[in-house]
């Protein structure tokens, strides 16, 4: 089955710094990837849809200048949290679609970000 | 009102019990219905998906979709401690677009 690799799995950074999270589709090409945020004991909240070769589509209320998304190739999307603050601490999860599958919506393993 | 409502739980059952997890939805455009299992600090893992109405069985898991009632269920037979996790229902209009998730139900299966 489709595999999505997300890196790093956890990161601690100082307030004011930027953090980059990578999402890779390992054995398929993904023209579309999604980025989610999940707070403890809450569901996944879609942040943005990442399309290869074009600008990401952000959900209402998500600051595009704070959460920079780059989908430069068919196998890689990155999310950069700029000028991170403690309230940005969360679990970030990406997913990608393998269109060769009938239903190929696969999640990465997530990145736990802690801003101190 | 949320598009997808999921029974909040938490749910605690003894090993071997039958577990029923349920979601309702309001958007009749949804065609794909998924159940994900999420262990603590991990990404969701797809358990099953169903297209349109009907039942689907995979081992101890059975997914049911009733589009007329806008109601979906996941049944787990002979539940095991390893089934302890948070279960998320999700729905989508097509197989290439974004999914809408329920809030999840945390299940604990006690030995």
Short mmCIF file of C-alpha atoms in Angstrom, two decimals:
data_model
loop_
_atom_site.label_atom_id
_atom_site.label_comp_id
_atom_site.label_asym_id
_atom_site.label_seq_id
_atom_site.Cartn_x
_atom_site.Cartn_y
_atom_site.Cartn_z
CA UNK A 1 0.00 0.00 0.00
CA UNK A 2 0.85 3.65 -0.26
CA UNK A 3 3.34 5.00 2.28
CA UNK A 4 3.67 8.60 3.39
CA UNK A 5 6.75 9.56 5.35
CA UNK A 6 6.71 12.61 7.60
CA UNK A 7 9.81 14.12 9.17
CA UNK A 8 10.68 15.01 11.85
CA UNK A 9 8.43 13.01 14.16
CA UNK A 10 8.96 15.52 16.92
CA UNK A 11 10.67 18.85 17.30
CA UNK A 12 11.23 21.37 20.06
CA UNK A 13 12.06 24.92 19.08
CA UNK A 14 12.44 28.28 20.69
CA UNK A 15 9.77 30.93 20.36
CA UNK A 16 10.41 33.14 17.34
CA UNK A 17 12.22 30.54 15.26
CA UNK A 18 10.92 28.72 12.20
CA UNK A 19 10.39 25.00 11.79
CA UNK A 20 10.08 23.00 8.58
CA UNK A 21 8.15 19.75 8.37
CA UNK A 22 8.51 17.44 5.37
CA UNK A 23 5.91 15.10 3.91
CA UNK A 24 6.99 12.58 1.28
CA UNK A 25 5.06 10.03 -0.71
CA UNK A 26 7.46 7.10 -0.91
CA UNK A 27 6.07 4.84 -3.58
CA UNK A 28 3.61 6.97 -5.50
CA UNK A 29 3.25 10.43 -6.96
CA UNK A 30 0.97 12.77 -5.10
CA UNK A 31 -0.32 15.80 -6.95
CA UNK A 32 -2.32 16.72 -3.87
CA UNK A 33 -1.32 16.64 -0.23
CA UNK A 34 -3.18 17.89 2.80
CA UNK A 35 -1.91 19.38 6.04
CA UNK A 36 -3.81 18.92 9.28
CA UNK A 37 -3.40 20.12 12.81
CA UNK A 38 -4.59 18.17 15.81
CA UNK A 39 -4.82 19.35 19.39
CA UNK A 40 -4.91 16.81 22.24
CA UNK A 41 -8.11 14.79 22.31
CA UNK A 42 -9.49 16.67 19.36
CA UNK A 43 -10.04 15.75 15.76
CA UNK A 44 -8.00 16.69 12.72
CA UNK A 45 -8.47 20.21 11.49
CA UNK A 46 -7.60 20.75 7.84
CA UNK A 47 -5.17 23.63 7.47
CA UNK A 48 -4.48 23.65 3.75
CA UNK A 49 -4.50 21.69 0.52
CA UNK A 50 -1.14 21.53 -1.20
CA UNK A 51 -1.05 21.18 -4.97
CA UNK A 52 2.13 20.37 -6.86
CA UNK A 53 3.37 23.32 -8.85
CA UNK A 54 0.81 25.81 -7.59
CA UNK A 55 -0.09 27.77 -4.49
CA UNK A 56 -1.66 26.02 -1.56
CA UNK A 57 -5.30 26.55 -0.72
CA UNK A 58 -5.73 27.54 2.91
CA UNK A 59 -8.78 26.92 5.06
CA UNK A 60 -10.56 29.84 6.62
CA UNK A 61 -8.75 31.18 9.65
CA UNK A 62 -5.35 29.71 8.76
CA UNK A 63 -2.64 32.33 8.29
CA UNK A 64 -0.87 31.59 5.04
CA UNK A 65 2.06 33.83 5.93
CA UNK A 66 2.60 31.92 9.14
CA UNK A 67 2.17 28.43 7.75
CA UNK A 68 4.12 28.35 4.50
CA UNK A 69 3.45 25.38 2.26
CA UNK A 70 5.60 24.39 -0.67
CA UNK A 71 4.77 21.45 -2.92
CA UNK A 72 7.77 21.56 -5.21
CA UNK A 73 7.64 18.01 -6.54
CA UNK A 74 5.20 15.15 -6.96
CA UNK A 75 6.58 13.42 -3.90
CA UNK A 76 7.36 16.23 -1.47
CA UNK A 77 5.38 18.89 0.34
CA UNK A 78 6.76 21.01 3.16
CA UNK A 79 5.08 23.00 5.89
CA UNK A 80 7.10 25.77 7.52
CA UNK A 81 5.83 27.26 10.74
CA UNK A 82 7.34 30.73 10.77
CA UNK A 83 8.10 32.73 13.90
CA UNK A 84 6.67 29.96 16.03
CA UNK A 85 4.97 30.73 19.33
CA UNK A 86 3.86 28.43 22.15
CA UNK A 87 0.29 28.47 20.86
CA UNK A 88 1.58 26.83 17.66
CA UNK A 89 2.52 23.76 19.67
CA UNK A 90 0.46 20.95 18.24
CA UNK A 91 0.49 17.69 16.30
CA UNK A 92 0.81 18.33 12.58
CA UNK A 93 -0.13 15.56 10.16
CA UNK A 94 0.09 15.40 6.39
CA UNK A 95 -1.74 13.14 4.01
CA UNK A 96 -1.40 12.36 0.35
CA UNK A 97 -3.61 10.82 -2.29
CA UNK A 98 -2.49 7.89 -4.40
CA UNK A 99 -4.81 8.17 -7.37
CA UNK A 100 -3.92 4.70 -8.56
CA UNK A 101 -5.88 3.33 -5.61
CA UNK A 102 -9.67 3.27 -5.39
CA UNK A 103 -9.32 5.10 -2.14
CA UNK A 104 -5.72 6.10 -1.59
CA UNK A 105 -5.86 8.71 1.14
CA UNK A 106 -2.83 7.95 3.32
CA UNK A 107 -1.58 9.79 6.37
CA UNK A 108 1.94 10.42 7.54
CA UNK A 109 2.93 9.53 11.08
CA UNK A 110 2.69 13.12 12.29
CA UNK A 111 5.04 15.69 13.79
CA UNK A 112 4.72 16.85 17.35
CA UNK A 113 5.85 20.46 17.60
CA UNK A 114 6.61 22.02 20.96
CA UNK A 115 7.50 25.69 21.05
CA UNK A 116 9.18 26.84 24.26
CA UNK B 1 -23.96 22.30 13.38
CA UNK B 2 -20.98 20.21 12.36
CA UNK B 3 -21.10 18.32 9.08
CA UNK B 4 -20.00 15.14 10.84
CA UNK B 5 -21.02 14.21 14.37
CA UNK B 6 -19.40 11.30 16.15
CA UNK B 7 -20.43 9.65 19.41
CA UNK B 8 -17.92 11.23 21.81
CA UNK B 9 -17.15 8.38 24.16
CA UNK B 10 -14.89 7.48 25.80
CA UNK B 11 -15.84 3.86 25.54
CA UNK B 12 -14.51 1.13 27.82
CA UNK B 13 -15.33 -2.53 27.19
CA UNK B 14 -14.06 -5.91 28.37
CA UNK B 15 -11.98 -8.04 26.04
CA UNK B 16 -14.14 -10.05 23.67
CA UNK B 17 -17.00 -7.57 23.63
CA UNK B 18 -18.65 -6.28 20.47
CA UNK B 19 -18.02 -2.59 19.98
CA UNK B 20 -20.23 -0.23 18.02
CA UNK B 21 -18.94 3.15 16.89
CA UNK B 22 -21.24 5.59 15.16
CA UNK B 23 -21.31 8.82 13.17
CA UNK B 24 -24.02 10.92 11.60
CA UNK B 25 -23.62 13.51 8.89
CA UNK B 26 -25.61 16.24 7.23
CA UNK B 27 -24.05 16.61 3.78
CA UNK B 28 -25.79 14.36 1.27
CA UNK B 29 -22.94 14.89 -1.21
CA UNK B 30 -20.65 12.58 0.75
CA UNK B 31 -19.99 9.38 -1.19
CA UNK B 32 -16.93 7.93 0.54
CA UNK B 33 -17.11 6.89 4.17
CA UNK B 34 -13.98 5.97 6.08
CA UNK B 35 -12.95 4.72 9.47
CA UNK B 36 -9.49 5.47 10.80
CA UNK B 37 -7.73 4.19 13.88
CA UNK B 38 -5.28 6.47 15.62
CA UNK B 39 -2.92 5.40 18.34
CA UNK B 40 -1.54 8.02 20.69
CA UNK B 41 1.01 10.33 19.03
CA UNK B 42 0.64 8.61 15.65
CA UNK B 43 -1.00 9.50 12.38
CA UNK B 44 -4.41 7.98 11.56
CA UNK B 45 -4.40 4.59 9.90
CA UNK B 46 -7.14 3.75 7.42
CA UNK B 47 -9.16 0.77 8.61
CA UNK B 48 -11.91 0.62 6.05
CA UNK B 49 -13.65 2.68 3.48
CA UNK B 50 -17.06 2.25 1.87
CA UNK B 51 -18.35 3.81 -1.27
CA UNK B 52 -22.04 4.78 -1.09
CA UNK B 53 -24.39 2.64 1.00
CA UNK B 54 -23.93 -0.89 2.18
CA UNK B 55 -21.86 -3.12 4.40
CA UNK B 56 -18.23 -4.06 4.22
CA UNK B 57 -16.49 -6.67 6.31
CA UNK B 58 -12.79 -7.16 6.95
CA UNK B 59 -11.90 -9.70 9.58
CA UNK B 60 -13.29 -8.55 12.91
CA UNK B 61 -14.37 -5.20 11.51
CA UNK B 62 -17.64 -4.39 9.77
CA UNK B 63 -18.52 -0.99 8.36
CA UNK B 64 -22.10 -0.04 7.60
CA UNK B 65 -23.38 2.95 5.71
CA UNK B 66 -27.02 4.02 5.59
CA UNK B 67 -27.19 7.02 3.30
CA UNK B 68 -30.96 7.38 3.72
CA UNK B 69 -30.44 8.00 7.43
CA UNK B 70 -27.04 9.68 7.00
CA UNK B 71 -25.63 7.28 9.53
CA UNK B 72 -22.50 5.13 9.52
CA UNK B 73 -21.23 2.54 11.95
CA UNK B 74 -18.15 0.50 12.64
CA UNK B 75 -18.51 -2.78 14.51
CA UNK B 76 -15.59 -4.55 16.11
CA UNK B 77 -16.15 -8.18 17.06
CA UNK B 78 -14.14 -10.04 19.67
CA UNK B 79 -12.44 -6.83 20.72
CA UNK B 80 -8.83 -7.05 21.85
CA UNK B 81 -6.69 -4.82 24.09
CA UNK B 82 -4.71 -3.93 20.97
CA UNK B 83 -7.88 -2.33 19.58
CA UNK B 84 -7.58 0.36 22.25
CA UNK B 85 -7.20 3.58 20.28
CA UNK B 86 -9.12 6.57 19.03
CA UNK B 87 -11.41 5.83 16.10
CA UNK B 88 -12.21 8.58 13.64
CA UNK B 89 -14.92 8.53 11.05
CA UNK B 90 -14.36 10.58 7.92
CA UNK B 91 -16.33 11.40 4.81
CA UNK B 92 -15.56 12.77 1.39
CA UNK B 93 -17.38 13.73 -1.77
CA UNK B 94 -14.87 11.93 -3.96
CA UNK B 95 -11.75 9.85 -3.66
CA UNK B 96 -9.39 12.69 -4.51
CA UNK B 97 -10.63 15.53 -2.37
CA UNK B 98 -10.46 16.58 1.23
CA UNK B 99 -12.14 14.58 3.94
CA UNK B 100 -14.23 15.83 6.83
CA UNK B 101 -13.54 14.13 10.13
CA UNK B 102 -15.55 13.37 13.21
CA UNK B 103 -14.08 14.28 16.58
CA UNK B 104 -13.14 10.69 17.35
CA UNK B 105 -14.16 8.11 19.94
CA UNK B 106 -11.54 6.78 22.31
CA UNK B 107 -11.92 3.07 22.93
CA UNK B 108 -10.31 1.12 25.75
CA UNK B 109 -10.52 -2.67 25.72
CA UNK B 110 -9.69 -4.10 29.12
CA UNK B 111 -8.07 -7.55 29.42
#
